[in-house]
């Protein structure tokens, strides 16, 4: 989903069930180019990983169909990441209506429920066609998943979740995110389907950038 239009022919739809591994596919293609396949940030974005670790961020929106399509491919790829890469998801906020889903993500994180409910949120919206854009509908849906209403509401409205949502917006702006899904690498680089031409190539480009960062002093 592109920020300006909210509907796009974004390259994130170009996904295959018989993908080459990103590293192998990239080896068979030309090397990624700065300004074409990825952007180098003019000013480094803040990172929250210790020295010797590489922070990798996925910017996403639960209501984005491209993020839904990309999720299983990304999850499989993340399982193969080297141990020095720290992966985090960042829900975006392009306008005020996005905030309830940001709060949903961080409330689930606080309750240690992302492993079980993150993909279910995508399915509820894109497969079951449920409207989970408002706090009341989100809360009712979460309760139907077996979560205690009071515990969820407490987290959903907590200062901690508010702070994390604000931090997510700051990261989104620091990386100059223009569409989702997108990846931010080590506070230095940004790539998405529009730049790399497909989300499969986004993963290839990211593998390349991780390797380049690891080679730097």
CSV table of C-alpha atoms in Angstrom, one decimal, residues 1-8 10 93-95 98 169 172-173 176-180:
chain,number,residue,atom,x,y,z
A,1,UNK,CA,0.0,0.0,0.0
A,2,UNK,CA,1.4,3.3,-1.0
A,3,UNK,CA,1.1,6.2,1.5
A,4,UNK,CA,-0.5,8.6,-1.0
A,5,UNK,CA,-3.1,6.4,-2.7
A,6,UNK,CA,-3.7,3.6,-0.1
A,7,UNK,CA,-4.4,1.4,-3.2
A,8,UNK,CA,-1.6,0.5,-5.6
A,10,UNK,CA,2.7,-2.2,-5.5
A,93,UNK,CA,0.4,5.6,11.1
A,94,UNK,CA,-0.2,7.5,7.9
A,95,UNK,CA,-3.3,9.2,9.3
A,98,UNK,CA,-4.4,4.0,11.8
A,169,UNK,CA,5.4,7.0,14.1
A,172,UNK,CA,8.3,5.7,10.1
A,173,UNK,CA,9.2,9.3,9.6
A,176,UNK,CA,10.7,8.2,5.2
A,177,UNK,CA,8.3,5.3,4.7
A,178,UNK,CA,6.1,5.9,1.7
A,179,UNK,CA,4.3,2.6,1.4
A,180,UNK,CA,3.9,-0.7,3.1
